[in-house]
Coordinates of C-alpha atoms in Angstrom, one line a residue:
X2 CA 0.0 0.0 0.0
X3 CA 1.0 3.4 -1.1
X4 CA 1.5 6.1 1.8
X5 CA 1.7 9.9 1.1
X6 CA 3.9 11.4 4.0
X7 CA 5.0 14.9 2.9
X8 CA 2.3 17.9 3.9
X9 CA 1.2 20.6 1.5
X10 CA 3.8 22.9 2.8
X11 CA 6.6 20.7 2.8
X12 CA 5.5 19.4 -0.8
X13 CA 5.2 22.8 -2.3
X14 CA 9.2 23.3 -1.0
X15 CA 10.1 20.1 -2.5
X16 CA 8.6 21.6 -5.7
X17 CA 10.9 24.4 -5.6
X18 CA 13.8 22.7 -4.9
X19 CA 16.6 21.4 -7.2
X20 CA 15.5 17.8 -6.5
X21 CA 12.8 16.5 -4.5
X22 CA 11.7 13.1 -3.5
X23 CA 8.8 10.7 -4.2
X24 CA 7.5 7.4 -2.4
X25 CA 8.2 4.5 -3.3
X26 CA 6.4 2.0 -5.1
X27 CA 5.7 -0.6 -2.3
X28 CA 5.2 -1.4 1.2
X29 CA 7.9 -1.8 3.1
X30 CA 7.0 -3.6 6.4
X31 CA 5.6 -0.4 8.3
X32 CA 8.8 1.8 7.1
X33 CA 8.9 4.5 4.2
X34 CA 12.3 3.9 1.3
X35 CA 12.8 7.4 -0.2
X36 CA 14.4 7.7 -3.9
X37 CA 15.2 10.4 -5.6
X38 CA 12.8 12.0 -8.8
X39 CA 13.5 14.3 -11.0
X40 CA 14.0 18.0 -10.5
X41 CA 10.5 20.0 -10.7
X42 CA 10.7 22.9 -13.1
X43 CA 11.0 26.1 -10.8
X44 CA 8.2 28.8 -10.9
X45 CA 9.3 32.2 -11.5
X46 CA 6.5 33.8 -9.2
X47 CA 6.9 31.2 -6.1
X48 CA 9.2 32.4 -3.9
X49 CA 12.3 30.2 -2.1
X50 CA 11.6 28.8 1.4
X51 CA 13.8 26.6 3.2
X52 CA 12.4 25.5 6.3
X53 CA 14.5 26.5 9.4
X54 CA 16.8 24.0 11.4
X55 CA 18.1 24.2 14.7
X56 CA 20.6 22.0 14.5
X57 CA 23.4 20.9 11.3
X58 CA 24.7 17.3 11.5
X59 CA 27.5 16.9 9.4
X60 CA 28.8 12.7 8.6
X61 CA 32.2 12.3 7.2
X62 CA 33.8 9.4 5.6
X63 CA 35.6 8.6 8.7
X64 CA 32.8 8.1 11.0
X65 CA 31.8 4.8 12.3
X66 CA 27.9 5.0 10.5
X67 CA 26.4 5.3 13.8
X68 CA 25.0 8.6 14.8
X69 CA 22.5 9.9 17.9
X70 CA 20.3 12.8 17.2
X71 CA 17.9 14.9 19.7
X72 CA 14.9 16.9 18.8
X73 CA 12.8 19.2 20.4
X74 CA 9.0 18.5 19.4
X75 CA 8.1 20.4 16.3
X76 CA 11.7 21.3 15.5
X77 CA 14.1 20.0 12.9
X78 CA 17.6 19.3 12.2
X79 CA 19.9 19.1 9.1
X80 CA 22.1 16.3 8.0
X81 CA 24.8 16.7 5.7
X82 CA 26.1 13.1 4.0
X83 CA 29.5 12.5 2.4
X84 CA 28.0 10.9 -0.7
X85 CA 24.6 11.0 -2.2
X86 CA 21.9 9.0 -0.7
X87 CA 19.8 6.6 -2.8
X88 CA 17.4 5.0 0.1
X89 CA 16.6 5.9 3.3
X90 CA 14.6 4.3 6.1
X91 CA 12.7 5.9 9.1
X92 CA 11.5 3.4 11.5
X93 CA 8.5 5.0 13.6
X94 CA 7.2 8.1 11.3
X95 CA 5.2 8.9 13.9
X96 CA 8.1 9.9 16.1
X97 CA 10.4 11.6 13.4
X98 CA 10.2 12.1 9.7
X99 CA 12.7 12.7 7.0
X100 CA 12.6 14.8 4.0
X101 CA 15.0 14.8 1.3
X102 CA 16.2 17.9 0.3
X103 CA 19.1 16.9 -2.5
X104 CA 21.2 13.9 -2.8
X105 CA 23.0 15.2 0.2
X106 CA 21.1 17.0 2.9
X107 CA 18.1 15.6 4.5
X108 CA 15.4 17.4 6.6
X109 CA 14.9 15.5 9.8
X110 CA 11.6 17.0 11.3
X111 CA 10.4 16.3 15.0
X112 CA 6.7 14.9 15.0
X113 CA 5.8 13.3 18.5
X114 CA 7.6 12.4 21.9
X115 CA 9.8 9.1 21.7
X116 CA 12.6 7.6 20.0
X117 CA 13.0 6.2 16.5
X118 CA 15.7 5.8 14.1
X119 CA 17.1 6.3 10.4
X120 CA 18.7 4.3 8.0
X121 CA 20.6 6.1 4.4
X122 CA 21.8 3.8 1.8
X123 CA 24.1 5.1 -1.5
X124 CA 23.5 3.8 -4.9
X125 CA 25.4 0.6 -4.9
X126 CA 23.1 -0.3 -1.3
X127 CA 25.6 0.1 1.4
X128 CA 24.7 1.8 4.4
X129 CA 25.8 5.5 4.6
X130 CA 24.4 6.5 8.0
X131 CA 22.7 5.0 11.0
X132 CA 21.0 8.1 13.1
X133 CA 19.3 7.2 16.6
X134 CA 16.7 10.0 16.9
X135 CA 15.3 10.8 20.6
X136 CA 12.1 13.5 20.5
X137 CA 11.6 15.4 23.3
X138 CA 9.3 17.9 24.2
X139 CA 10.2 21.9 23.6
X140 CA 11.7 23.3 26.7
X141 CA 13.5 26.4 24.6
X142 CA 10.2 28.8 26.0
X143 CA 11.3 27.4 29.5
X144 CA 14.8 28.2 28.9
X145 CA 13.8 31.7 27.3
X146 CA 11.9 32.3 30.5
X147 CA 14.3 31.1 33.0
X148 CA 16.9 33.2 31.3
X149 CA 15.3 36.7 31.7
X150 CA 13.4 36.3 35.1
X151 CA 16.7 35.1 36.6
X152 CA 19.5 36.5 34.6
X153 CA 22.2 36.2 37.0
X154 CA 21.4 32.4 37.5
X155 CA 22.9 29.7 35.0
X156 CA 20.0 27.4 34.6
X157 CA 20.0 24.5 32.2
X158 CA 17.0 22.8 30.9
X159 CA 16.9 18.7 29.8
X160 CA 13.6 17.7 28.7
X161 CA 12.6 13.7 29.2
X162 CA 9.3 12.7 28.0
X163 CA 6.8 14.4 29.9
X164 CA 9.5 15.7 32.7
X165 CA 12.0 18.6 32.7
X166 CA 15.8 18.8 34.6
X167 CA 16.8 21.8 35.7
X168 CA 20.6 22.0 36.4
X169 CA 23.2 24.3 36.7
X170 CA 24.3 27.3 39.2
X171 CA 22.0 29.3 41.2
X172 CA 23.0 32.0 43.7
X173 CA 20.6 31.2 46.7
X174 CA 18.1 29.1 47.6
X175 CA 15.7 31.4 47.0
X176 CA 16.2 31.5 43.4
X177 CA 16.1 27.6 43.5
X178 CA 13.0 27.7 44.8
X179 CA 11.5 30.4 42.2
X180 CA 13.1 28.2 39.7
X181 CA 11.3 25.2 40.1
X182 CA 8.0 27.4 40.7
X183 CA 8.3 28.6 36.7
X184 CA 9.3 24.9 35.5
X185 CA 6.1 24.2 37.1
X186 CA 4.3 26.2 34.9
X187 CA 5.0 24.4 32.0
X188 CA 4.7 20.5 32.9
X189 CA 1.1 18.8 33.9
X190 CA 2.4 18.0 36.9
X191 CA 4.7 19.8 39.7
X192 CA 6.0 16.8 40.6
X193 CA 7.5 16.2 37.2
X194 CA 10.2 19.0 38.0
X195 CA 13.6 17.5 38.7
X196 CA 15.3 20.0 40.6
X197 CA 19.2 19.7 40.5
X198 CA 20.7 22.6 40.6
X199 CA 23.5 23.4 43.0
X200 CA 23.8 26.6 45.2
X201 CA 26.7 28.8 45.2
X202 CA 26.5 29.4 48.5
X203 CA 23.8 27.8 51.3
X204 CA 23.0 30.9 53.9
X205 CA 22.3 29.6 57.4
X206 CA 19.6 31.2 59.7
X207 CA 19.5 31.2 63.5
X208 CA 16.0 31.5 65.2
X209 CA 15.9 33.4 68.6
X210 CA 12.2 32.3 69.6
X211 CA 10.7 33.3 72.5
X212 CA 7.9 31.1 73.9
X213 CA 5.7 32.6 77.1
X214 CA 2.6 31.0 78.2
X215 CA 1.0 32.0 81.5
X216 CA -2.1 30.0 83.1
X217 CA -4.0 31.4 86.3
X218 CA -6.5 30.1 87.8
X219 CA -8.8 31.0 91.0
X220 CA -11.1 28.5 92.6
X221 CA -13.6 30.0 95.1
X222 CA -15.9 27.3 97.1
X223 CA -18.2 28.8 100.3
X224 CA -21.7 26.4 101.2
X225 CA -23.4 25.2 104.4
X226 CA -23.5 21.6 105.3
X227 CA -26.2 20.7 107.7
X228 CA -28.4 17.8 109.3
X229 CA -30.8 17.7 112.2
X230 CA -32.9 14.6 113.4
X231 CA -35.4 14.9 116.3
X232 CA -37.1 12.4 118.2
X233 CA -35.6 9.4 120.0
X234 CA -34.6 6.0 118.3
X235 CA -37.9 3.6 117.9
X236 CA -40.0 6.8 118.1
X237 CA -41.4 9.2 115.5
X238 CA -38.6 11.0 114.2
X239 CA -38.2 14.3 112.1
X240 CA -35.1 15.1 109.8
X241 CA -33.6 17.3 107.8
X242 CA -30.5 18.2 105.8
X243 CA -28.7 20.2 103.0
X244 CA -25.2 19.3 101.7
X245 CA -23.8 21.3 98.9
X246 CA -22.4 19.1 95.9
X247 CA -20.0 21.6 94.9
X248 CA -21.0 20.9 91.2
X249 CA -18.2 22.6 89.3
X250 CA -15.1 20.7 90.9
X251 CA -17.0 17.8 92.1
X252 CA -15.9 18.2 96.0
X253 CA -15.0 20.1 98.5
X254 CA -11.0 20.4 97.6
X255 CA -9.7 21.6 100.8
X256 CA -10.1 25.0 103.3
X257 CA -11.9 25.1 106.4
X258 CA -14.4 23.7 108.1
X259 CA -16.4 25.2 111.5
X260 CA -20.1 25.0 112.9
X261 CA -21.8 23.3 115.7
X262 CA -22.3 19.7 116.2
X263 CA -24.4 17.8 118.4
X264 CA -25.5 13.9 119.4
X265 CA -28.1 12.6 122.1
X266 CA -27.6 9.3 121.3
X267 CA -24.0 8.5 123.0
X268 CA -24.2 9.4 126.7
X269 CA -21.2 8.4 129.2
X270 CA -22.5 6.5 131.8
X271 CA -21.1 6.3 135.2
X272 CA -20.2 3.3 137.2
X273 CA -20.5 2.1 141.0
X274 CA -18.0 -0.2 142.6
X275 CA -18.8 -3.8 143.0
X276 CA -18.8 -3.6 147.3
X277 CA -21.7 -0.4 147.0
X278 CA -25.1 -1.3 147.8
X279 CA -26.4 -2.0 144.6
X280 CA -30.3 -1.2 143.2
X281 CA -32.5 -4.4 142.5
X282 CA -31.5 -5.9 139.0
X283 CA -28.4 -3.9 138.8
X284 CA -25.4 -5.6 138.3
X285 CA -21.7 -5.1 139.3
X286 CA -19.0 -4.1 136.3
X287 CA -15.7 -5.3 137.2
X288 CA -12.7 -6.0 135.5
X289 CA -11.5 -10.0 135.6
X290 CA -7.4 -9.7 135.9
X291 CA -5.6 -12.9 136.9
X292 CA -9.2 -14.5 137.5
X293 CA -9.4 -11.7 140.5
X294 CA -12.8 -9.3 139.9
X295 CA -11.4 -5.8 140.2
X296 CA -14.1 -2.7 140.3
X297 CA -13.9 -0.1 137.5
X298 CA -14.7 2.4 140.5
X299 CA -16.4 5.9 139.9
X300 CA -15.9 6.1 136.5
X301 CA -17.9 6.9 132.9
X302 CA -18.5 4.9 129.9
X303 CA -19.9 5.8 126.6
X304 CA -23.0 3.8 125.8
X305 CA -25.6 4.0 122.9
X306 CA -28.7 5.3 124.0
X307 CA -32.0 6.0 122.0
X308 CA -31.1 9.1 121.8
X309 CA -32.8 12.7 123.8
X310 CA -36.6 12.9 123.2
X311 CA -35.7 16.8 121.5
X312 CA -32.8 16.6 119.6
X313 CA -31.4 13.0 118.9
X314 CA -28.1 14.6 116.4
X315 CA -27.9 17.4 114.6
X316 CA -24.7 19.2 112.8
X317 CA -24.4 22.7 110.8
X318 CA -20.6 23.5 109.2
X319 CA -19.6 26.4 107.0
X320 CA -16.9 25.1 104.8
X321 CA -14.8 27.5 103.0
X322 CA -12.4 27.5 100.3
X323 CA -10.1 29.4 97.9
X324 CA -7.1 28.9 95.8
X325 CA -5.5 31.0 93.6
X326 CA -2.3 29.6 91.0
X327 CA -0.2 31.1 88.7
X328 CA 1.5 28.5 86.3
X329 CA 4.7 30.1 83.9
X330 CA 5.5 28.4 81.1
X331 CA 9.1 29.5 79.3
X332 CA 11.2 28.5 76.6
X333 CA 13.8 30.4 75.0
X334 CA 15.1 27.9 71.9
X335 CA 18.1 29.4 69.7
X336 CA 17.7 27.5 67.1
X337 CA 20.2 27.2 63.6
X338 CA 19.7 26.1 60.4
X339 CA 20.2 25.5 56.5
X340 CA 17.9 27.8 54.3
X341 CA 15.2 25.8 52.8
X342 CA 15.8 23.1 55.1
X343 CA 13.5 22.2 58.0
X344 CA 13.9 22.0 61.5
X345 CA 12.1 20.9 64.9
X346 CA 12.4 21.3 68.4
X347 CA 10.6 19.9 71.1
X348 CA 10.6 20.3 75.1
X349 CA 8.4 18.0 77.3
X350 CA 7.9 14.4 76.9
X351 CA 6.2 11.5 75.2
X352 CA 2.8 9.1 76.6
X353 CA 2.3 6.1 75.6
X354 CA -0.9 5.0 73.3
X355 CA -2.6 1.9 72.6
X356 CA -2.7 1.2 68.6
X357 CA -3.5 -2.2 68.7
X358 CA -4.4 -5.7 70.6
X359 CA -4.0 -9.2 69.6
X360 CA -5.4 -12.2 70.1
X361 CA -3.2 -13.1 73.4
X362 CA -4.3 -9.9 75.2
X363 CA -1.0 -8.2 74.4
X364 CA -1.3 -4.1 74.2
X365 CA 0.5 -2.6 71.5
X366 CA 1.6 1.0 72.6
X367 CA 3.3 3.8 70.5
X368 CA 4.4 7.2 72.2
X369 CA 3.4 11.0 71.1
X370 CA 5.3 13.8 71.9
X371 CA 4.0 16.5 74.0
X372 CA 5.0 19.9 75.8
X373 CA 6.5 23.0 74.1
X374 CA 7.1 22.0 70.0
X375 CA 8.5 24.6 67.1
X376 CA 8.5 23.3 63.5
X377 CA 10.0 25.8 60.8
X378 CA 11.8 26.2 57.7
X379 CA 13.5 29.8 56.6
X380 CA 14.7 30.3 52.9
X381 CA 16.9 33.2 52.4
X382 CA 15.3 35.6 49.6
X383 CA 16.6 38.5 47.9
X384 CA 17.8 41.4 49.8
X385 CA 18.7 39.4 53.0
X386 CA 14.9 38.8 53.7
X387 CA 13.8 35.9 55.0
X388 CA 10.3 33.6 53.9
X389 CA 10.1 31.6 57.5
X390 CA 7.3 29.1 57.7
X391 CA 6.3 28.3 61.3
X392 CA 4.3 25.8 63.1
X393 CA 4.1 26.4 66.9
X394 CA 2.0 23.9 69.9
X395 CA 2.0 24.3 73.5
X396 CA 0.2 20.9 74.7
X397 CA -0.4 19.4 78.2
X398 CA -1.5 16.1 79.4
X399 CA -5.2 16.8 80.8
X400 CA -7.6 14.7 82.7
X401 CA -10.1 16.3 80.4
X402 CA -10.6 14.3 77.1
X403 CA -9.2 10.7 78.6
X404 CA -9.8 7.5 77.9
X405 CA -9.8 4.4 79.6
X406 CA -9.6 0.7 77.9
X407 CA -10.2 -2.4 79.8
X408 CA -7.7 -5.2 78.4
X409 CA -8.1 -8.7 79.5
X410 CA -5.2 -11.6 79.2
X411 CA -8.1 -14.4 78.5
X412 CA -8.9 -15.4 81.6
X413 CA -11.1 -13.7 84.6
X414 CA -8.2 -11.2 85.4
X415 CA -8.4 -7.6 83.8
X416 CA -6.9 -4.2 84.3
X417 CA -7.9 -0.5 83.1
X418 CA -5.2 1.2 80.9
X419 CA -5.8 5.2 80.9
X420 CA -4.7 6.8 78.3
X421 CA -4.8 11.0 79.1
X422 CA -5.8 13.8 76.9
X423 CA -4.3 16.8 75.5
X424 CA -4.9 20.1 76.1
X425 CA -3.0 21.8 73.0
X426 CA -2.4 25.5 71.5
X427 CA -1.1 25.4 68.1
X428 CA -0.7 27.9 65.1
X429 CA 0.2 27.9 61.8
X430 CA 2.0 30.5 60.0
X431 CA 4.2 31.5 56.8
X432 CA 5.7 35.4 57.3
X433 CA 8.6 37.1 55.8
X434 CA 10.6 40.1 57.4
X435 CA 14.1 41.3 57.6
X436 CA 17.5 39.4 59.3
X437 CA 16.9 40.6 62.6
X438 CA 13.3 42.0 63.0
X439 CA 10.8 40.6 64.9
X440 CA 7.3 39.2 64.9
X441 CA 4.9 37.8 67.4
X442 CA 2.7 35.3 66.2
X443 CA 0.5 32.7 68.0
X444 CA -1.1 35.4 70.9
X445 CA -3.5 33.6 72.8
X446 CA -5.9 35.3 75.5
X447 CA -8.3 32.1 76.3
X448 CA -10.4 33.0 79.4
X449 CA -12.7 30.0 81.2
X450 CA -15.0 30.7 83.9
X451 CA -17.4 28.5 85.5
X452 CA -20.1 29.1 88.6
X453 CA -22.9 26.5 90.2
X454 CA -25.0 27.7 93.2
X455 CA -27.0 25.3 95.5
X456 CA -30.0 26.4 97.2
X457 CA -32.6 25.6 99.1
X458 CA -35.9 27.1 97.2
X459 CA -37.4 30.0 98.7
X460 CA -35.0 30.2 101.1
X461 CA -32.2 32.0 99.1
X462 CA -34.0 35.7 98.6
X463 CA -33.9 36.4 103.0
X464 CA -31.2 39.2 103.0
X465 CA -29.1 37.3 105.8
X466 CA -30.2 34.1 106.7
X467 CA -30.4 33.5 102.9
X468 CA -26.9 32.5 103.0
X469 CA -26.8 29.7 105.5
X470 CA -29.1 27.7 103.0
X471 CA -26.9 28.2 99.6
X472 CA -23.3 27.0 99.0
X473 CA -21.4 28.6 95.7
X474 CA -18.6 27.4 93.8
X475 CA -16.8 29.3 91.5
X476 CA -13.9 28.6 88.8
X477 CA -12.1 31.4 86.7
X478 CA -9.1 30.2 84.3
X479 CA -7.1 32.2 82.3
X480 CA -4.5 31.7 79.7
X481 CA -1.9 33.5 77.6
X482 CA 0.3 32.6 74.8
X483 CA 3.1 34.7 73.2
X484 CA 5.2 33.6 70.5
X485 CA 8.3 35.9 69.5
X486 CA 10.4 34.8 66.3
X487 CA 13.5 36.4 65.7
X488 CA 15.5 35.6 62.8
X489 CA 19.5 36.3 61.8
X490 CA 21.4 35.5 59.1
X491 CA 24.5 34.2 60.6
X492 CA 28.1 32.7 60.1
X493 CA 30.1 30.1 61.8
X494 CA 32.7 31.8 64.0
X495 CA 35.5 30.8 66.4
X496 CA 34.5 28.1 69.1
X497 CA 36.9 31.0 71.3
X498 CA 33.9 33.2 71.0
X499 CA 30.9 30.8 72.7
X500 CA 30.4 30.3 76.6
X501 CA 28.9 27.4 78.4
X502 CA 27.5 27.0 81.7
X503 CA 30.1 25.5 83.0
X504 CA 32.5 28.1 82.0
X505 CA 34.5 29.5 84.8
X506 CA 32.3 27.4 87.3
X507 CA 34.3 25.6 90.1
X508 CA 32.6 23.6 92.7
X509 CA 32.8 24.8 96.4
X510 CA 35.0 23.0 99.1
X511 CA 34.1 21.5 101.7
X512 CA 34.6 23.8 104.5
X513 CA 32.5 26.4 101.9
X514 CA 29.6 24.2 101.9
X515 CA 29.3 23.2 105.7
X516 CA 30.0 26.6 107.5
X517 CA 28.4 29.1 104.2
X518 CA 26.3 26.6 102.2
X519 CA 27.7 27.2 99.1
X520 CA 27.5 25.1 96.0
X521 CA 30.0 27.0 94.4
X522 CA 32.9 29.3 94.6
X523 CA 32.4 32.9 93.0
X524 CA 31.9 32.5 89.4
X525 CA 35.3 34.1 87.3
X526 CA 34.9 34.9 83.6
X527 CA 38.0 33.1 81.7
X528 CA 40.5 34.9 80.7
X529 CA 39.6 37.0 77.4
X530 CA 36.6 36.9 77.6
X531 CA 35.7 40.2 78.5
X532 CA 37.6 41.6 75.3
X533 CA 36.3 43.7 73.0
X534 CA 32.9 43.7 75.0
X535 CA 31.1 46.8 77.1
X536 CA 31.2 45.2 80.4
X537 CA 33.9 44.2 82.8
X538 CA 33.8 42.2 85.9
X539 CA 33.1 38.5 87.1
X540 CA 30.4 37.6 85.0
X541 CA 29.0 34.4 84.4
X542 CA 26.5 31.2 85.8
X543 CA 25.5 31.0 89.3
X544 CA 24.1 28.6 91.4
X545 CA 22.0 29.5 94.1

């Protein structure tokens, strides 16, 4: 079967050139055999065109016959032969095409993405040329683009398949990061961005963060706890009572307690010796020692009676209570790092969690952090500015919020495993300012307050006596986050120049601990390091 491959443009050339070529007569297994016809008479009015190439390859007779050729989609290349070209063979059309253009230059034209190749025979049959052709897509208006956002930045392009490769030198991290933004652009996917390029020179940037949480709380509790019964045991009786439940903190949780307090039914009563005269049906009570009856003489014991006719027991308590606590919360992280690379901290601790149980009773547990946490990650713009993304959590273990699993090991025994809740402050934030400024972020004014009155109705609207029958508790809790971030922009510098803690610090003797109770001796500042700074004197860490 007969295939036409060349356009209408690229036929209307051929017609104006000083030879052109035809098809073949005959298939040839999926591949096209070009030949040479005879030259077209030129028209005076059609003007020349010559279809632009990006690329010349040139073969010479010393070659090996194997060549590699790459292509941009919809571009083309030239190739030059040593001798005139009889045949010619392109294996996947599709991917490339060639046009002959005169018995030595051919017209290799980029169709679709992929790789193909092309075979050029002389006269006499022998292979001339063997050209592996790779098409890839056009990545020139991505180069272009590159080159005049970032000029001073030597960006390179490589285009595979549906991906792009950006190598080469960039100043900062910055303009790595605006890079890959604009390769973005041009791809379906970001992720089909390869970003290789190599910085000139990584800045490093120190965070000086500030984290200041304050919690106070006040806990007011005042009621009236009281009981009466009247009438004696076996007899009608009346009662009454009024307890406050204290509904807010579920008890009374400490303070004072004072009233009156009174019971009829346990009366001391007093006993005769066993050699007095003795009412009928009373009885002696002595004491049997060493089988010898001894009298407990005049004396009183505590007996249970049924109680005074009046009042049989009766109580009323004012109980009182109130606490006030201030919890600080402080940490003062100076933190260094890479730009564009990311970088946690973390002060408080870890609590186990149950994630799973198997068949044998066996808990599987798996520990999450808790406490003070920073996550960020600075990159260094332009200008010595700074594009610092921050995450920030203050979290607590709270009774509020818990949960409690009962595991079993298969038989009757069993145990309750608790696992506590978190009570957690967290933000979120990306900012940019200046080596040096800073920014608070993450302020937090959270303000709880909770009241419960108990009453006894109608009784609470007397103007004084009101209060003996109502008992109030009252909760107020307030909390305050700051966050400050400073950044800097800073070098490594001589390990002369940092102080520890234990700089200068020498441990007290024994004679200084006993008579003074010192832990230490006075502090000295090493020798130097006062140099070059404003102050003077014995400076350093002491331990009180």
């Amino acid at each position: 079967m007969i295939r036409r491959l060349l356009s209408a443009s690229l036929a209307a050339a051929l017609v104006l050139a000083p030879s052109t070529a035809v098809l073949a007569d005959g298939p040839v297994g999926g591949t096209h055999t070009y030949r040479p016809a005879r030259v077209a008479p030129r028209l005076a009015d059609a003007p020349t065109m010559a279809p632009p190439a990006d690329q010349v390859l040139r073969v010479s007779l010393t070659d090996s016959g194997a060549q590699s050729l790459t292509l941009a989609r919809g571009k083309s290349a030239i190739v030059e032969l040593p001798v005139d070209v009889r045949d010619m063979l392109v294996t996947n059309p599709a991917v490339a095409d060639a046009v002959l253009r005169g018995p030595r230059r051919i017209y290799v034209l980029g169709m679709g993405q992929g790789v193909t190749d092309a075979v050029f025979f002389d006269a006499a049959g022998r292979k001339i040329l063997s050209l592996a052709i790779r098409v890839d897509q056009d990545s020139s208006a991505l180069q272009d683009t590159l080159r005049r956002v970032l000029p001073s930045a030597n960006i390179q392009v490589q285009s595979i398949r549906d991906s792009v490769i950006l190598t080469g030198m960039v100043a900062n991290a910055g303009e790595s990061n605006s890079a890959s933004q604009i390769a973005a652009r041009f791809v379906d996917k970001p992720e089909n961005v390869l970003n290789m390029l190599s910085i000139a020179g990584k800045d490093q940037v120190m965070l000086k963060v500030r984290i200041v949480e304050v919690q106070r709380n006040i806990i007011k509790q005042l009621g009236v706890d009281s009981s009466a019964v009247l009438g004696q045991l076996g007899e009608t009786q009346y009662a009454f009572g009024l307890s406050p439940t204290y509904g807010i903190n579920g008890k009374l949780l400490g303070g004072i307690t004072g009233g009156y307090k009174a019971d009829t039914t346990k009366q001391p009563t007093l006993q005769v010796p066993c050699n007095a005269a003795l009412p009928d049906g009373a009885k002696c009570l002595a004491v049997v020692r060493d089988n010898t009856a001894y009298s407990n003489g005049n004396t009183a014991t505590i007996t249970d009676t049924a109680g005074s006719a009046g009042l049989n027991s009766a109580k009323g308590m004012i109980q009182a209570f109130e606490r006030v606590g201030l919890v600080r919360t402080l940490a003062e992280p100076n933190l260094t790092v890479v730009s564009g690379e990311a970088g946690k901290f973390l002060v408080g601790g870890e609590f186990p969690v149950p994630t799973g149980q198997d068949t044998t009773g066996k808990v599987t547990i798996e520990f999450k952090p808790y406490g003070v946490g920073l996550g960020y990650t600075p990159i260094v713009l332009s200008g010595g500015r700074i594009s610092l993304k921050l995450s920030t959590e203050v979290s607590e273990l709270s009774s509020l919020g818990a949960f409690t699993l009962t595991t079993s090991t298969g038989t009757s025994t069993s145990s309750n495993l608790t696992v506590p809740g978190l009570t957690v402050r967290r933000a979120e934030t990306t900012v940019e300012l200046p080596s040096g400024g800073s920014l608070m972020i993450a302020g937090l004014l959270q303000q709880q307050t909770k009241q419960n009155i108990d009453a006894l109705p109608g009784m609470t609207s007397l103007p004084i006596l009101g209060a003996l029958f109502r008992s109030r508790d009252y909760l107020n809790g307030e909390t305050e986050l700051v966050v400050i971030i400073t950044p800097y922009i800073v070098d490594p510098t001589r390990p002369q120049n940092l102080q520890t803690p234990a700089d200068g610090l020498q441990t007290a003797s024994d004679m200084s601990t006993a008579l003074l109770g010192r832990l230490n001796k006075v502090v000295k500042a090493p020798s130097g390091a006062n140099s070059g700074r404003g102050y003077q004197g014995p400076v350093g860490y002491v331990i009180e």
